[in-house]
Short mmCIF file of N, CA and C in Angstrom, two decimals:
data_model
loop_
_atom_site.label_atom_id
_atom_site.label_comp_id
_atom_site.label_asym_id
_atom_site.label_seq_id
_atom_site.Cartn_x
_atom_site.Cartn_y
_atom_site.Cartn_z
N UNK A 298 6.11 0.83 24.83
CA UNK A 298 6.97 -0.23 25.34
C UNK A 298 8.35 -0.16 24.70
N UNK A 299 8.25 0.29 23.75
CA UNK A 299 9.76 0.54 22.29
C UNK A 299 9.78 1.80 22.18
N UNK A 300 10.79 2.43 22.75
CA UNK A 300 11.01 3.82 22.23
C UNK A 300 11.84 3.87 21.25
N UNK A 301 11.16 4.62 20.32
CA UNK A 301 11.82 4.46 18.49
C UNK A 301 12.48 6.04 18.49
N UNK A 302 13.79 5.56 19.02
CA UNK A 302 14.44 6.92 18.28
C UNK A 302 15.56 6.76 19.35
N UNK A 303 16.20 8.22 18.56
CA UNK A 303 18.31 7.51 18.60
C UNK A 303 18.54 7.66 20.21
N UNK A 304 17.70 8.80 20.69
CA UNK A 304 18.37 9.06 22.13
C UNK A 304 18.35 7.93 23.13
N UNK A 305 17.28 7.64 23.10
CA UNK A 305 16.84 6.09 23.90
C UNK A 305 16.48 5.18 23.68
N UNK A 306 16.55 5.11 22.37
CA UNK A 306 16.88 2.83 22.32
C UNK A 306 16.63 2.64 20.93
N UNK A 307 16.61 1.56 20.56
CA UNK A 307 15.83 0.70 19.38
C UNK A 307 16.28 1.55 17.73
N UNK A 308 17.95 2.00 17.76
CA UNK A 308 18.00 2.54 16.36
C UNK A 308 18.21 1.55 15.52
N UNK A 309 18.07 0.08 15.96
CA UNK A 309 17.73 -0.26 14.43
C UNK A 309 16.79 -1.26 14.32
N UNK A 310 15.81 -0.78 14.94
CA UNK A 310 14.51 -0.81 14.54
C UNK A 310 13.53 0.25 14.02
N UNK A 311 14.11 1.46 14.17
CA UNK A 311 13.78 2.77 13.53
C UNK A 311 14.31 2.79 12.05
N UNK A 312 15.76 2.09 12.41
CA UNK A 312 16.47 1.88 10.74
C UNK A 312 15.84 0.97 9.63
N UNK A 313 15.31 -0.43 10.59
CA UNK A 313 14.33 -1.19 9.98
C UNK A 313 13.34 -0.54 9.20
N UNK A 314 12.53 0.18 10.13
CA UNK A 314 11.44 0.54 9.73
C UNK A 314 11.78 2.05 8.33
N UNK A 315 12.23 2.51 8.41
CA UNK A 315 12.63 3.68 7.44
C UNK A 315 13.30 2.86 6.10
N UNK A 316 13.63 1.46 6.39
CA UNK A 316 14.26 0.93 5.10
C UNK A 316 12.70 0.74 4.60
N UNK A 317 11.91 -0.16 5.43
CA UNK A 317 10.57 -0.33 4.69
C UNK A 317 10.06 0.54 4.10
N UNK A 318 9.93 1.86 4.64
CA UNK A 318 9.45 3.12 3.84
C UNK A 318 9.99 3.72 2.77
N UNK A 319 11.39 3.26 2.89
CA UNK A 319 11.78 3.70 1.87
C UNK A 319 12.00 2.99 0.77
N UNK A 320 11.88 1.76 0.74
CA UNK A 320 11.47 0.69 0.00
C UNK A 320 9.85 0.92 -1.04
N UNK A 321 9.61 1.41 0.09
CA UNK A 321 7.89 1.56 0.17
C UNK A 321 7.58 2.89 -1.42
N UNK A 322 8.14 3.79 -1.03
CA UNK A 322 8.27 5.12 -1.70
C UNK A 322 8.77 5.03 -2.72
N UNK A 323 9.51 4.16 -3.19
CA UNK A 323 10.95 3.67 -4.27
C UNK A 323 9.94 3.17 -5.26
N UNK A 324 8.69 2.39 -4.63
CA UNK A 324 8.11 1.32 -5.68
C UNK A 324 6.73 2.33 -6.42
N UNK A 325 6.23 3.37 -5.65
CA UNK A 325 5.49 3.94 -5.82
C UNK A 325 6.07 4.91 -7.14
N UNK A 326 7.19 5.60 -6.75
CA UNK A 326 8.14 6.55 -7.62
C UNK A 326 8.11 5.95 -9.00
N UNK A 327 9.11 4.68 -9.04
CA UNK A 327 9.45 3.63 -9.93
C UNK A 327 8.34 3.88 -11.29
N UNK A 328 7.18 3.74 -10.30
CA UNK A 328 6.32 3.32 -11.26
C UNK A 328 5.81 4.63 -11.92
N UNK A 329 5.45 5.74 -11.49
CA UNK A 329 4.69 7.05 -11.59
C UNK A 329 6.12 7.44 -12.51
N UNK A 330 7.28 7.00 -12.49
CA UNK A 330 7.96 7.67 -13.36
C UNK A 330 7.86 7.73 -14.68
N UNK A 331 7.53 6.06 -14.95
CA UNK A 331 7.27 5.87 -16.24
C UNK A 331 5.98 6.75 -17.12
N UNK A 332 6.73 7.26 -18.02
CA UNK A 332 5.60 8.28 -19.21
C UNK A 332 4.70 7.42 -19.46
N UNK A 333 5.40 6.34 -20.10
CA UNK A 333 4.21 5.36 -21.21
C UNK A 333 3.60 4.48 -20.65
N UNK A 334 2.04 4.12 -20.99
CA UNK A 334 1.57 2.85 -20.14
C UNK A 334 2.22 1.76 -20.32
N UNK A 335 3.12 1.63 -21.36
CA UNK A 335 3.53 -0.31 -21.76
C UNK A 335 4.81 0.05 -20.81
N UNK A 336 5.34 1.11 -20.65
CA UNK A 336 6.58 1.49 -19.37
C UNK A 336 6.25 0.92 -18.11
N UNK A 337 5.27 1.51 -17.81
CA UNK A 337 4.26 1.16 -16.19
C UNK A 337 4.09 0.15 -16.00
N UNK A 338 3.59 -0.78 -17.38
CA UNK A 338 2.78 -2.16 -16.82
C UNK A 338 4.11 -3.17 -16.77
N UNK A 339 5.44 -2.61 -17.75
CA UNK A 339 6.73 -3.63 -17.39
C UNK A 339 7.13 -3.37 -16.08
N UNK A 340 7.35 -1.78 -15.36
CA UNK A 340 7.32 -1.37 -14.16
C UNK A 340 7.07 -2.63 -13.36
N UNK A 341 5.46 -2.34 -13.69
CA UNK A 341 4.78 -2.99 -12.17
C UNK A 341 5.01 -4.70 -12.36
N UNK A 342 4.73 -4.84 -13.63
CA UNK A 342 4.90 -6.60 -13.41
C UNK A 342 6.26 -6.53 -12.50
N UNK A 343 7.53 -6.10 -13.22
CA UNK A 343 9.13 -6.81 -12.34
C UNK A 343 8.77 -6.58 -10.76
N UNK A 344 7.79 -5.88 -10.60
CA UNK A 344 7.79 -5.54 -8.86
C UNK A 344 6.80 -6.73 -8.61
N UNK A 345 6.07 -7.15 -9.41
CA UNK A 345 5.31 -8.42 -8.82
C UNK A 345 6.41 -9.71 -8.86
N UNK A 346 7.17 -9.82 -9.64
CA UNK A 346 8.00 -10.53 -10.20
C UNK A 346 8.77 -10.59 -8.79
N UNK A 347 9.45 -9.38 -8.21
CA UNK A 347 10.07 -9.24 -7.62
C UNK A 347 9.65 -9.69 -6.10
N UNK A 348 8.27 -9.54 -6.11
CA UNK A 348 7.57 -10.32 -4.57
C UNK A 348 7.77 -11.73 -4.82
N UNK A 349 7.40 -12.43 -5.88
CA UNK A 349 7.78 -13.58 -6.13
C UNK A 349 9.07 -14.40 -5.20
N UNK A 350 9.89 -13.29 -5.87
CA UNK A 350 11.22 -13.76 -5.13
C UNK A 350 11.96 -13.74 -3.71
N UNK A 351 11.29 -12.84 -3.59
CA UNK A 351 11.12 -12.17 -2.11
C UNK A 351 10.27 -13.27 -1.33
N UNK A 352 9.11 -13.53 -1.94
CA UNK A 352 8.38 -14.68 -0.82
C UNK A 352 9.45 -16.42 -0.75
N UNK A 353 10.14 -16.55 -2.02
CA UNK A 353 10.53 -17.42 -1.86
C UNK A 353 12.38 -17.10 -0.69
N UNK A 354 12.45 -16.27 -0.87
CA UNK A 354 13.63 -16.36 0.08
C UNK A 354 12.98 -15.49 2.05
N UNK A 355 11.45 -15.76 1.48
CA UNK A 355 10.77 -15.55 3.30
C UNK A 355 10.96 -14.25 3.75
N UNK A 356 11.01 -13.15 3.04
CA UNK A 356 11.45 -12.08 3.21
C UNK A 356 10.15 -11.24 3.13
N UNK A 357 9.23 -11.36 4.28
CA UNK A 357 7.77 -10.95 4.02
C UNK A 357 8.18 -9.37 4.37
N UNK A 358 8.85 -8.67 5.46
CA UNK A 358 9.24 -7.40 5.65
C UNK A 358 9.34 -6.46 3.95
N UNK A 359 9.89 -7.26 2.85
CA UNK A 359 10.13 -6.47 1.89
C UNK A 359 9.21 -6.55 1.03
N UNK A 360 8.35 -7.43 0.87
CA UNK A 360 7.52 -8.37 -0.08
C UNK A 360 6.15 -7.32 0.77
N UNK A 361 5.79 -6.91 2.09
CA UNK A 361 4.50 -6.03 2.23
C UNK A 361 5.17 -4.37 1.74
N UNK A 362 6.28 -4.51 2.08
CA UNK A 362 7.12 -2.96 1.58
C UNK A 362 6.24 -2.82 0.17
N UNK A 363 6.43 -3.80 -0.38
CA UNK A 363 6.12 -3.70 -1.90
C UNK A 363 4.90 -3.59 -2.55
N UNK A 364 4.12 -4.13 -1.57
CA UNK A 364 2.57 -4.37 -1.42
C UNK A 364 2.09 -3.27 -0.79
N UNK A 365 2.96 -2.31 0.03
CA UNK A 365 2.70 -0.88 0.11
C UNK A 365 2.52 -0.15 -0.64
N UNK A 366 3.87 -0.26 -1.32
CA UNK A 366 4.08 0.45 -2.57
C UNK A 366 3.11 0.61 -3.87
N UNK A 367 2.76 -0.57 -4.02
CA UNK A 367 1.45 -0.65 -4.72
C UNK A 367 0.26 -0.30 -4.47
N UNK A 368 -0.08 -0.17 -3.47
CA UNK A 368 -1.23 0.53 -2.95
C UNK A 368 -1.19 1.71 -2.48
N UNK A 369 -0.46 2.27 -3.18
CA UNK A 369 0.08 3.97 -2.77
C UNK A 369 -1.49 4.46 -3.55
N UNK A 370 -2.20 5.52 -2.76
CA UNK A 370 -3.21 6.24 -3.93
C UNK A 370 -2.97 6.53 -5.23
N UNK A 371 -1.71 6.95 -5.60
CA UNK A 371 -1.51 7.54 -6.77
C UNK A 371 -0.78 5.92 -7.94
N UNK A 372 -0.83 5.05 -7.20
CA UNK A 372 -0.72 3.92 -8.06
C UNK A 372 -1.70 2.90 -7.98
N UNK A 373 -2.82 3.25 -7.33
CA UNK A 373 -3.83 2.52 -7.17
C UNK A 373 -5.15 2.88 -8.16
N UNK A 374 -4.74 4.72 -8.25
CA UNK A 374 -5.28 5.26 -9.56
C UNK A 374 -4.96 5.40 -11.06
N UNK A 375 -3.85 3.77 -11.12
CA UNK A 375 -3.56 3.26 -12.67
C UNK A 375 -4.47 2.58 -13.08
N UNK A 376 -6.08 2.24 -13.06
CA UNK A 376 -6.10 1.37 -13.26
C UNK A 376 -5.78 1.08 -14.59
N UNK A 377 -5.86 2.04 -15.75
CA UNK A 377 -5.30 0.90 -16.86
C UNK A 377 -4.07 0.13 -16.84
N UNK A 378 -3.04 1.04 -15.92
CA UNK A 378 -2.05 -0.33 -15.90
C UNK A 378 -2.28 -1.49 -15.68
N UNK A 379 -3.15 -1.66 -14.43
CA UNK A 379 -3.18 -2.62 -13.50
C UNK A 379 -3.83 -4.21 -14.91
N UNK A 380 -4.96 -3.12 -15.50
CA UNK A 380 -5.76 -3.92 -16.65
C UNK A 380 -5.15 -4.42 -17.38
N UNK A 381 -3.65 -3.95 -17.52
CA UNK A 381 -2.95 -4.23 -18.76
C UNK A 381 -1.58 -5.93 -18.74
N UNK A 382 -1.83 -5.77 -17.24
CA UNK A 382 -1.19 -7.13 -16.50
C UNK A 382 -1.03 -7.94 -17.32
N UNK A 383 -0.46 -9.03 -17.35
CA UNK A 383 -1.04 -10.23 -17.77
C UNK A 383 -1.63 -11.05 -16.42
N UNK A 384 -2.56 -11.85 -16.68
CA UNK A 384 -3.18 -12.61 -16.06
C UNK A 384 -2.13 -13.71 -14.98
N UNK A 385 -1.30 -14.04 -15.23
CA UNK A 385 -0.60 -14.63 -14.22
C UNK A 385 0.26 -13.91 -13.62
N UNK A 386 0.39 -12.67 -13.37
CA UNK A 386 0.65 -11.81 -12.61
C UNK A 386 0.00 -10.70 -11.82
N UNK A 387 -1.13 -10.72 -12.47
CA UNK A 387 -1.96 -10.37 -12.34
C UNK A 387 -2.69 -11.22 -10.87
N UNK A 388 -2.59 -12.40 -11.24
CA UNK A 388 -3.03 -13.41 -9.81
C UNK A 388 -1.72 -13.84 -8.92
N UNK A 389 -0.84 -13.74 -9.32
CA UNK A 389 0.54 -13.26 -8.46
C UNK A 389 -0.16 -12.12 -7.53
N UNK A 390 -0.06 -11.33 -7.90
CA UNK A 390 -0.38 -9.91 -6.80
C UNK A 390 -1.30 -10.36 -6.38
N UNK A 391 -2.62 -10.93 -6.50
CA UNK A 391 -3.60 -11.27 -5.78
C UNK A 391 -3.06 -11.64 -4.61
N UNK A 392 -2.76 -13.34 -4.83
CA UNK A 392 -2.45 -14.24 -4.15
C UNK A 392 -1.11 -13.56 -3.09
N UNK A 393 -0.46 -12.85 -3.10
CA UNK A 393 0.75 -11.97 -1.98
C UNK A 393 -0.21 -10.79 -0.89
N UNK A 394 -1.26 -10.14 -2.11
CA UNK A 394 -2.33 -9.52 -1.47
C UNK A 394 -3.07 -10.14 -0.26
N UNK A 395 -3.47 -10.63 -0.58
CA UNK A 395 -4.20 -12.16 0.10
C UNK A 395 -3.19 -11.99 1.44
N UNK A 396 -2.02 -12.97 1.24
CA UNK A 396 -1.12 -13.36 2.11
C UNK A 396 -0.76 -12.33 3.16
N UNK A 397 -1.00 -11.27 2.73
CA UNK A 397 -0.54 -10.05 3.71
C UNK A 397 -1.82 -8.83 4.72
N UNK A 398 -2.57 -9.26 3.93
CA UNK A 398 -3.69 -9.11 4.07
C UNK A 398 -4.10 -8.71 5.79
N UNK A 399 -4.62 -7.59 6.29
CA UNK A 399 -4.85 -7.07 7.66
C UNK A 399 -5.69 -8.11 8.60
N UNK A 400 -6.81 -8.74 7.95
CA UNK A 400 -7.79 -9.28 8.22
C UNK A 400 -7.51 -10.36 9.30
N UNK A 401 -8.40 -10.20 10.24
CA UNK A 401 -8.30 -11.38 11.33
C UNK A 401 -6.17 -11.07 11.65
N UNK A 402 -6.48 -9.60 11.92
CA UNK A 402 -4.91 -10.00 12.61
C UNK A 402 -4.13 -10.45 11.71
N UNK A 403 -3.76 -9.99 10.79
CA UNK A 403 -3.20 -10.50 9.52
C UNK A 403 -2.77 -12.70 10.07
N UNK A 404 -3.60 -12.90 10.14
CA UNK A 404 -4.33 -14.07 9.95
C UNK A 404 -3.85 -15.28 9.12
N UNK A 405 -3.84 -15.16 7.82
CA UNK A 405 -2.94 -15.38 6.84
C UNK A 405 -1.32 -15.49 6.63
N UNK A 406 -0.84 -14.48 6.91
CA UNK A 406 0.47 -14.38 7.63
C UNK A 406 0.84 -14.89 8.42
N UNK A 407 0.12 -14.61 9.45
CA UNK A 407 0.84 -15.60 10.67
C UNK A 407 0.25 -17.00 10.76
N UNK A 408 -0.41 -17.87 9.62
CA UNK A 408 -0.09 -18.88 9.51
C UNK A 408 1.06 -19.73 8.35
N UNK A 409 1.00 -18.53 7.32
CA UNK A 409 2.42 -18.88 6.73
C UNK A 409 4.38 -18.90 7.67
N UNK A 410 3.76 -17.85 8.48
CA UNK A 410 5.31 -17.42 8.95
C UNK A 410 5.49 -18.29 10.10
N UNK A 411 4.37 -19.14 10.27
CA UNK A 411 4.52 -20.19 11.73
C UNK A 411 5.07 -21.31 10.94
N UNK A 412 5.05 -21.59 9.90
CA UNK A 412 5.78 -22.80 9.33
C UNK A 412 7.34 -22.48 8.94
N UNK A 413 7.49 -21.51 8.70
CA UNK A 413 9.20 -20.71 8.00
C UNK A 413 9.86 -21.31 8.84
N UNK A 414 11.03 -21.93 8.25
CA UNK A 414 12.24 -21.87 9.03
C UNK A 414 13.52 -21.18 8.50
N UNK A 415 13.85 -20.62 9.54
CA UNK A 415 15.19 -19.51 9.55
C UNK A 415 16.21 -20.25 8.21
N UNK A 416 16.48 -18.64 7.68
CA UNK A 416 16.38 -17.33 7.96
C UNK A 416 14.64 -16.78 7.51
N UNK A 417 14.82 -15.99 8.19
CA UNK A 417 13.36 -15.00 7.45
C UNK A 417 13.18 -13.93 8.16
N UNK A 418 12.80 -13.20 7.04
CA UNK A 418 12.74 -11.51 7.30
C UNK A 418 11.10 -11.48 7.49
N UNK A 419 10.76 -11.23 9.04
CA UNK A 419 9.31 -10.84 9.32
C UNK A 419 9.27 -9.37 9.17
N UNK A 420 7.71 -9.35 8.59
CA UNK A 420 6.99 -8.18 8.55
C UNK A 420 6.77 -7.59 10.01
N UNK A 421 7.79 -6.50 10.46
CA UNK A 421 7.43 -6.60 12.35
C UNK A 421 6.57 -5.71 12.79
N UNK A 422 5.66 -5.69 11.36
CA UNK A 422 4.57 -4.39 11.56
C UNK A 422 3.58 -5.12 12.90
N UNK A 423 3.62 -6.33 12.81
CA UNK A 423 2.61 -7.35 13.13
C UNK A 423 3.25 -7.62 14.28
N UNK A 424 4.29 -7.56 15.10
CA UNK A 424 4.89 -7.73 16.24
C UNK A 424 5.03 -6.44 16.99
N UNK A 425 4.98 -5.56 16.48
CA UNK A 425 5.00 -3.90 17.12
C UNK A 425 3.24 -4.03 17.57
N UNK A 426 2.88 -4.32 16.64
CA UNK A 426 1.41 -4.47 16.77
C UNK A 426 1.30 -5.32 18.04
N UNK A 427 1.51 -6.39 18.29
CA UNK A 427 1.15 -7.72 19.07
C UNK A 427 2.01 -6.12 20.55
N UNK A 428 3.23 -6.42 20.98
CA UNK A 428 3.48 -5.82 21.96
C UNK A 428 2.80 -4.50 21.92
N UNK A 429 2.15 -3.44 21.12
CA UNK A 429 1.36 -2.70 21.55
C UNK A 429 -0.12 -3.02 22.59
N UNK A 430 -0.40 -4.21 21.74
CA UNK A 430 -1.77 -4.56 22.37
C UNK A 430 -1.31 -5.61 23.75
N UNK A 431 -0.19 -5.70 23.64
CA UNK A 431 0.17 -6.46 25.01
C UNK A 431 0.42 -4.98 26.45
N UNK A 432 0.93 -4.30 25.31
CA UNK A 432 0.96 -3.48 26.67
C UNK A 432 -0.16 -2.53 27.38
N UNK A 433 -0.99 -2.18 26.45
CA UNK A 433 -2.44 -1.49 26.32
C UNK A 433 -3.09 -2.39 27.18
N UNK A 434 -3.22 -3.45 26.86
CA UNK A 434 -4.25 -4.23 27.27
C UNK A 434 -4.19 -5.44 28.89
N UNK A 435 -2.72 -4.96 29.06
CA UNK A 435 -2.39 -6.04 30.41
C UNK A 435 -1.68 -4.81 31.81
N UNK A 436 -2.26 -5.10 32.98
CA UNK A 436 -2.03 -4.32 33.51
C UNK A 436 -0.32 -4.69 33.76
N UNK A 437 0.22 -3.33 34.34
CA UNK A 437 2.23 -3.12 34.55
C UNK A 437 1.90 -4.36 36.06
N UNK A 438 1.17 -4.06 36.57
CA UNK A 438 1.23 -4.83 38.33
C UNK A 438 -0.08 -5.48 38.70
N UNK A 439 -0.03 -6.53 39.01
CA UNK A 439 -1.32 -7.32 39.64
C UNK A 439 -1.95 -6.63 41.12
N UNK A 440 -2.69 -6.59 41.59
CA UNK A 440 -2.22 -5.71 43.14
C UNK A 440 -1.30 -5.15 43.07
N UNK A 441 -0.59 -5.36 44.15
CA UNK A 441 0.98 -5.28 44.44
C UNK A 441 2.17 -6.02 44.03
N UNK A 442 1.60 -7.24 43.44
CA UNK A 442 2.73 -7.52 42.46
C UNK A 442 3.04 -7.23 40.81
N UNK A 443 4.23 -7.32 40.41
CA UNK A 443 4.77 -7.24 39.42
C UNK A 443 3.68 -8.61 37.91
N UNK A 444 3.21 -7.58 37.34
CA UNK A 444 2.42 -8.84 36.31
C UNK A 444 3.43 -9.59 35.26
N UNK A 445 3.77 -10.43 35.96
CA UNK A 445 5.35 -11.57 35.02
C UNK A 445 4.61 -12.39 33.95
N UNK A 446 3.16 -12.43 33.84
CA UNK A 446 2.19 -12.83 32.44
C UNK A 446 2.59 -11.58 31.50
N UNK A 447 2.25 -10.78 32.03
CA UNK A 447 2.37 -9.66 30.78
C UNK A 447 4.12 -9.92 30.50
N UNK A 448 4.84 -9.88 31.15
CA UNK A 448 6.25 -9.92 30.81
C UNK A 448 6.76 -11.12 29.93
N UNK A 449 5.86 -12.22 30.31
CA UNK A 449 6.05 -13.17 29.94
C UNK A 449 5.36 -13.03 27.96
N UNK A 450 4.53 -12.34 27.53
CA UNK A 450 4.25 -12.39 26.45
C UNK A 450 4.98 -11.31 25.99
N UNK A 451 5.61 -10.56 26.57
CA UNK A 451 6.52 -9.78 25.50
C UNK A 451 7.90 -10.78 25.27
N UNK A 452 8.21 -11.36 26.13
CA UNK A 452 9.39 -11.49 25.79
C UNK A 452 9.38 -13.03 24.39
N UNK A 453 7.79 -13.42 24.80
CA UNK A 453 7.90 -14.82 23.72
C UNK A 453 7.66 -13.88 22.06
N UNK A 454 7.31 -12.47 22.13
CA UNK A 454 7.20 -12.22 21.33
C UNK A 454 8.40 -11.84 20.52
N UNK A 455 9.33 -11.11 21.32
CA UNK A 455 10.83 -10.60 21.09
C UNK A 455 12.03 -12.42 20.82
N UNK A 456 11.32 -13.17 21.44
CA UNK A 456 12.35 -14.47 21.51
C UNK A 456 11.64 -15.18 19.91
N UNK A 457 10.19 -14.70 19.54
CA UNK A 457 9.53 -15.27 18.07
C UNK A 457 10.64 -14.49 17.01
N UNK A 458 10.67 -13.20 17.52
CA UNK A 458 11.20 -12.45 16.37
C UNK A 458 12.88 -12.87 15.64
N UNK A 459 13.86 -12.79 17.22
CA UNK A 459 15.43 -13.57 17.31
C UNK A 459 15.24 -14.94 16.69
N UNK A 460 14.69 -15.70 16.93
CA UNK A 460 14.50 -17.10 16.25
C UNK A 460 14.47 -16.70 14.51
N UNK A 461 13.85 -16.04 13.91
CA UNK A 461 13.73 -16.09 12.68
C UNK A 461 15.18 -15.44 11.76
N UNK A 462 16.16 -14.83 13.03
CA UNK A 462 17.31 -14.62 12.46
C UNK A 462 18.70 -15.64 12.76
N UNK A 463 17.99 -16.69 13.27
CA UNK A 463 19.11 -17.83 13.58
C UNK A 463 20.06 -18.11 12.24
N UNK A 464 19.30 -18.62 11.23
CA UNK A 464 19.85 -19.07 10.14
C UNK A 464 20.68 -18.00 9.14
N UNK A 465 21.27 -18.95 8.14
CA UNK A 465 22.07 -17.72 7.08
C UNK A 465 21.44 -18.12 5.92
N UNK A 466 21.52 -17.03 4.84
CA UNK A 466 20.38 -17.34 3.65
C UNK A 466 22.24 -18.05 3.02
#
């Protein structure tokens, strides 16, 4: 339904998405750089630290970036870092884990992000998602007519997304 790439449409939603990754890759790096474990575990706390802040200015797009990042294999196989947490950051990451969480349609999420009011940076993993399964799953034409239901849920989905950039932080 979105063609992602420069020749025919949507470059900055391709740009979007490559900031996430590269966001994504940054946090993974960050951390694997550090030699020493007491390096790693200051590492990783400021990046929990850093979702913190991120959830409070509604910026879930950067805040799952980060929650990527952390769940990279090769930082998922710290566990002594992870052990070395302190405990209220330790349930920080939980609790963002939680929030972002795939389950039931990331579920969780989209009952936090139905209360946000603008500005806020959505995670549009979850809206690429929604118009994929809108288009998979609803036929292009009823009979012979044009299916304006199916049209009709892409566009409340694209008019959900514009709404969350009304405001200025």
């Amino acid at each position: 339904i979105i063609a992602i790439n420069e020749e025919y449409g949507a470059p900055h939603l391709r740009a979007f998405i490559d900031r996430f990754n590269y966001l994504s890759c940054w946090v993974s790096s960050a951390i694997t750089a550090a030699t020493e474990l007491r390096e790693r575990v200051r590492v990783f706390e400021r990046f929990v630290l850093l979702m913190h802040a991120l959830r409070g200015l509604q910026n879930f797009s950067s805040l799952m970036a980060i929650i990527s990042g952390l769940n990279n294999s090769a930082i998922l196989r710290l566990k002594w870092t992870r052990s070395k947490l302190p405990k209220r950051v330790s349930s920080m990451l939980e609790q963002y884990e939680q929030l972002m969480n795939m389950e039931g349609s990331f579920q969780r999420y989209r009952k936090e992000i139905a209360h946000c009011a603008a500005p806020c940076v959505p995670y549009v993993g979850v809206s690429l998602m929604d118009l994929t399964f809108i288009e998979e799953g609803n036929p292009d034409h009823v009979g012979s007519l044009l299916n304006f239901a199916k049209r009709r849920l892409v566009v409340d989905v694209v008019l959900k997304l514009e709404s969350y950039a009304m405001g200025s932080y």
